[in-house]
PDB file of C-alpha atoms in Angstrom:
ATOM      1  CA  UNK A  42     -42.324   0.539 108.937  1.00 87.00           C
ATOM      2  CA  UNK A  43     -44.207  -0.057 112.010  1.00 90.00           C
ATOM      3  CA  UNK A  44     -42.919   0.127 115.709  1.00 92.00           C
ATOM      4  CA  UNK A  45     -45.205  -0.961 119.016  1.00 95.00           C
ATOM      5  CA  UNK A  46     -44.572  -0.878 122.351  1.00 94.00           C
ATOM      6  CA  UNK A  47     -46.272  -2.050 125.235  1.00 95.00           C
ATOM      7  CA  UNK A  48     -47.184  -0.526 128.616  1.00 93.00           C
ATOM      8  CA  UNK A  49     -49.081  -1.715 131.321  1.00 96.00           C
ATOM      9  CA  UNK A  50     -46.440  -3.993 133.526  1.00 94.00           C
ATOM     10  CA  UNK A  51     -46.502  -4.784 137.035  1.00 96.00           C
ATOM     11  CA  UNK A  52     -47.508  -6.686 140.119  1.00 97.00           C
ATOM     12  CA  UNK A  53     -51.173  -7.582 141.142  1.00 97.00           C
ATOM     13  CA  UNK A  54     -52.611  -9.919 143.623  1.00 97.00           C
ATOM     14  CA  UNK A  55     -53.612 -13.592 142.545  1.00 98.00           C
ATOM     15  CA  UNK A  56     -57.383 -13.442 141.625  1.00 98.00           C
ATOM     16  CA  UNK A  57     -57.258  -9.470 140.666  1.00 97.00           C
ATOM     17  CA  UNK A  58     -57.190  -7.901 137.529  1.00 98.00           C
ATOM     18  CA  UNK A  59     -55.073  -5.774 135.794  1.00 98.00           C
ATOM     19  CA  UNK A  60     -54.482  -4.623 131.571  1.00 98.00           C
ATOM     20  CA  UNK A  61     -51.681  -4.157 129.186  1.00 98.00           C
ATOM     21  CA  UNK A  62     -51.969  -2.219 126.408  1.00 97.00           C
ATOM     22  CA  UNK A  63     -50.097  -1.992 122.856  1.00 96.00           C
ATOM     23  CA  UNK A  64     -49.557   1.038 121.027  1.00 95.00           C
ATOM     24  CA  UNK A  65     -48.085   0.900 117.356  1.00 94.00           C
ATOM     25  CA  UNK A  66     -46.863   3.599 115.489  1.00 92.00           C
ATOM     26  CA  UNK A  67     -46.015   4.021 112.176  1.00 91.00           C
ATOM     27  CA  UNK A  68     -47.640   2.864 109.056  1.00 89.00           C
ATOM     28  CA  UNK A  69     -50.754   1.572 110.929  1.00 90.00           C
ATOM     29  CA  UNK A  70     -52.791   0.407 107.814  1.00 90.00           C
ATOM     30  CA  UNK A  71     -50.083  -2.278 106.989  1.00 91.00           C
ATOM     31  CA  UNK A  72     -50.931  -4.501 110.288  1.00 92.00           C
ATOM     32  CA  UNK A  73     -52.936  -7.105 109.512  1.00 95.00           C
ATOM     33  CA  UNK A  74     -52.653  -8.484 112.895  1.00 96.00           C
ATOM     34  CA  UNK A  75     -52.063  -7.746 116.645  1.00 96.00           C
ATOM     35  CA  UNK A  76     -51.147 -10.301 118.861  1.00 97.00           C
ATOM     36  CA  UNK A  77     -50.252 -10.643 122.518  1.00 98.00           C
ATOM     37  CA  UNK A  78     -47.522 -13.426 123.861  1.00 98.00           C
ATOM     38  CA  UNK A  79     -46.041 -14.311 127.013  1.00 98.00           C
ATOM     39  CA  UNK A  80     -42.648 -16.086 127.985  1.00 98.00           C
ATOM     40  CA  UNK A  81     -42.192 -17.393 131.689  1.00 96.00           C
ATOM     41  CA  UNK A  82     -38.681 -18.028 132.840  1.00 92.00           C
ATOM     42  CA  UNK A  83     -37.506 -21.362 131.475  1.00 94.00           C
ATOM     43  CA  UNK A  84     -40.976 -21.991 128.974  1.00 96.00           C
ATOM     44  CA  UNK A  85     -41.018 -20.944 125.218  1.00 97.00           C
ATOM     45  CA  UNK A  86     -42.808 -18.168 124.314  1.00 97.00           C
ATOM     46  CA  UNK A  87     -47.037 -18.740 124.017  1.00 98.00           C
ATOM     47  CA  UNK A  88     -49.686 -16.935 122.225  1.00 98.00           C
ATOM     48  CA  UNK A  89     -51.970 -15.066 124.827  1.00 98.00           C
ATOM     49  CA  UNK A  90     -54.276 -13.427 122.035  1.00 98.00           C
ATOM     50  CA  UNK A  91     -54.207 -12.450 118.732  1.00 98.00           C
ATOM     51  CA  UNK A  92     -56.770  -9.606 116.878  1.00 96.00           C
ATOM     52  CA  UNK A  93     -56.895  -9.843 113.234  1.00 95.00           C
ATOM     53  CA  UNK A  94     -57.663  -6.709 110.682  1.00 93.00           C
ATOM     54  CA  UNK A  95     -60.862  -8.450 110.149  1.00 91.00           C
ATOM     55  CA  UNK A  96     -61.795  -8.532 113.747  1.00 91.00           C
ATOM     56  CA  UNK A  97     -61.307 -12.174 114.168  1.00 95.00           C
ATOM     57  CA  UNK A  98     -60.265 -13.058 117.451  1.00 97.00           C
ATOM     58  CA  UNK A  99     -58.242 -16.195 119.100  1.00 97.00           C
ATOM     59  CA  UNK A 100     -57.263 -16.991 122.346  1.00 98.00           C
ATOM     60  CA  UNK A 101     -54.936 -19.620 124.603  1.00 98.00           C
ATOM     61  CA  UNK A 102     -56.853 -22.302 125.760  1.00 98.00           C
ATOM     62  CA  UNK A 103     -55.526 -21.273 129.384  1.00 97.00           C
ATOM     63  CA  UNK A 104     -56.676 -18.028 129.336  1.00 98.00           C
ATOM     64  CA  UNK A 105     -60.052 -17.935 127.551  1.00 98.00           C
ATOM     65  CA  UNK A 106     -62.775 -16.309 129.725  1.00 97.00           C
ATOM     66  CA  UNK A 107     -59.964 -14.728 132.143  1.00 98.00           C
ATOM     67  CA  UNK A 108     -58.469 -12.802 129.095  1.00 98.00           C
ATOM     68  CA  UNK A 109     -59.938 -10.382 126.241  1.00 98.00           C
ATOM     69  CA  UNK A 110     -58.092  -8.264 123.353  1.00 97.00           C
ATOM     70  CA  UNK A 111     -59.662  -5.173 122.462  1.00 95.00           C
ATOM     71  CA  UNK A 112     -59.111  -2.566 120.136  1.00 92.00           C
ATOM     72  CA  UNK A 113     -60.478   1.456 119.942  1.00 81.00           C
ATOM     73  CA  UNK A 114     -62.508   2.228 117.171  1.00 74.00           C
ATOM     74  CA  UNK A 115     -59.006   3.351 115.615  1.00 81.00           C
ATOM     75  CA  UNK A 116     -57.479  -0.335 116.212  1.00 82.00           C
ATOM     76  CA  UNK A 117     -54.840   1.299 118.022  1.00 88.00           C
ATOM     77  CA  UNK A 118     -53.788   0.751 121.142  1.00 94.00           C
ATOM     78  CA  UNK A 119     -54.664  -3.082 121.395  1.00 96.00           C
ATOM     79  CA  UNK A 120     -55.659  -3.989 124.965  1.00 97.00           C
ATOM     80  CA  UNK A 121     -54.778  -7.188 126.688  1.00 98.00           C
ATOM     81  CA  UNK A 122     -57.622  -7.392 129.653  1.00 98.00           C
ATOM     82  CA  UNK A 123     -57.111  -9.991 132.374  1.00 98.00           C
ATOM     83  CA  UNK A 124     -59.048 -10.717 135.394  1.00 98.00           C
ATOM     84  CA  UNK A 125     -58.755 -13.891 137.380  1.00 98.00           C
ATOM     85  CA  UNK A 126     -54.867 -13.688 137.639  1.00 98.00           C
ATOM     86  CA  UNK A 127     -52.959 -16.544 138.448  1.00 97.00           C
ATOM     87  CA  UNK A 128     -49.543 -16.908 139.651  1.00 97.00           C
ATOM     88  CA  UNK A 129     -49.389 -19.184 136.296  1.00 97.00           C
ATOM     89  CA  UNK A 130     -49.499 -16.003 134.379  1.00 98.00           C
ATOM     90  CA  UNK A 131     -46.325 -14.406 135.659  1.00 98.00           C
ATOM     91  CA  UNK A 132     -44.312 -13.532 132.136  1.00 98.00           C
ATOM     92  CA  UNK A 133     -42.886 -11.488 130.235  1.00 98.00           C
ATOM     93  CA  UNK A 134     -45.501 -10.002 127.820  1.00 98.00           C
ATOM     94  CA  UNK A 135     -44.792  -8.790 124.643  1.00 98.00           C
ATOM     95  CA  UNK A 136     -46.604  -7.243 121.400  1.00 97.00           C
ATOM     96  CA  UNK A 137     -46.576  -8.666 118.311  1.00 97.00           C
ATOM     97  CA  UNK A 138     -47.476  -6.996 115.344  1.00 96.00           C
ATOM     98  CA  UNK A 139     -47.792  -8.855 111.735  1.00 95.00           C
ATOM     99  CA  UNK A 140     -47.642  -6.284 108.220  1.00 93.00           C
ATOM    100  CA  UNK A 141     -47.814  -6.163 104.872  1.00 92.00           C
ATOM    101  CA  UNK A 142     -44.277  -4.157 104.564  1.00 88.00           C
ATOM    102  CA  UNK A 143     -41.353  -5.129 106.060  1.00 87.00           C
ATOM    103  CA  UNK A 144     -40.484  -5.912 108.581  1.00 89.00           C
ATOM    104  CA  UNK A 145     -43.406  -8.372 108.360  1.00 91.00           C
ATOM    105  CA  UNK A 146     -43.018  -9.305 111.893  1.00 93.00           C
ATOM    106  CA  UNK A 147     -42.447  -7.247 114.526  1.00 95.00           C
ATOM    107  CA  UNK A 148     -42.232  -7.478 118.452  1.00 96.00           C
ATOM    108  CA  UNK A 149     -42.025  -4.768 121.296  1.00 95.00           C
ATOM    109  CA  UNK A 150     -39.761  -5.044 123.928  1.00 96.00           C
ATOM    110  CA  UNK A 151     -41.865  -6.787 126.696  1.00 96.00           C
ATOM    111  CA  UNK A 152     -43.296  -5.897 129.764  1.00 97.00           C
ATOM    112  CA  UNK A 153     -43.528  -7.451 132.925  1.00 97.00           C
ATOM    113  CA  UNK A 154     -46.257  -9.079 134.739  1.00 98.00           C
ATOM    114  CA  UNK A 155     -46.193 -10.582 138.115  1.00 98.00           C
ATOM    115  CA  UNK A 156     -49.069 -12.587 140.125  1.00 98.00           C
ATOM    116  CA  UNK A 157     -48.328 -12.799 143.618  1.00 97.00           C
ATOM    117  CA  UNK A 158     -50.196 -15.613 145.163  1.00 92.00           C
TER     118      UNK A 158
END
């Protein structure tokens, strides 16, 4: 089984910068994929940015060149940099791991990040 949480929360300035990171534990060669998701109050949950075993990367349209996921050479934690806040980007984020075992899905319990303008 695999567990993540995520770290990282808090509030920064509009136009700073700030990271979250994701640490998984567990049996670590059964993700196949790290992602990163936000939910603002009253909007559905997004993808933010999503890491693949392979390396392949994907990103929101609304965040590309203000965000980047990055992993350690052990692929653990994943790292959700941001620079060019925007009050937009107040949410809860959250982790989201995909495995091989189950449970095939799995999500941490958020943290929060607030852009004051």
């Amino acid at each position: 089984q695999v567990h993540v949480a995520e770290s990282g929360g808090g509030l920064v300035q509009a136009g700073g910068s700030h990271t979250l990171s994701c640490t998984a534990s567990g049996n670590l060669p059964a993700i196949v994929a790290v992602g990163w998701y936000r939910q603002a109050p009253g909007k559905e949950r997004e993808l933010v940015a999503q890491i693949t075993r392979g390396g392949s990367i994907n990103y929101a349209d609304s965040v590309k060149g203000r965000f980047t996921i990055s992993q350690d050479y052990a692929k653990n934690p994943t790292y959700l940099q941001m620079t060019g806040l925007k009050p937009e980007d107040t949410a809860v984020y959250y982790c989201n791991v995909r495995a091989t075992i189950s449970p095939y899905d799995i999500w941490g319990q958020g943290t929060q990040l607030t852009v004051s303008s």
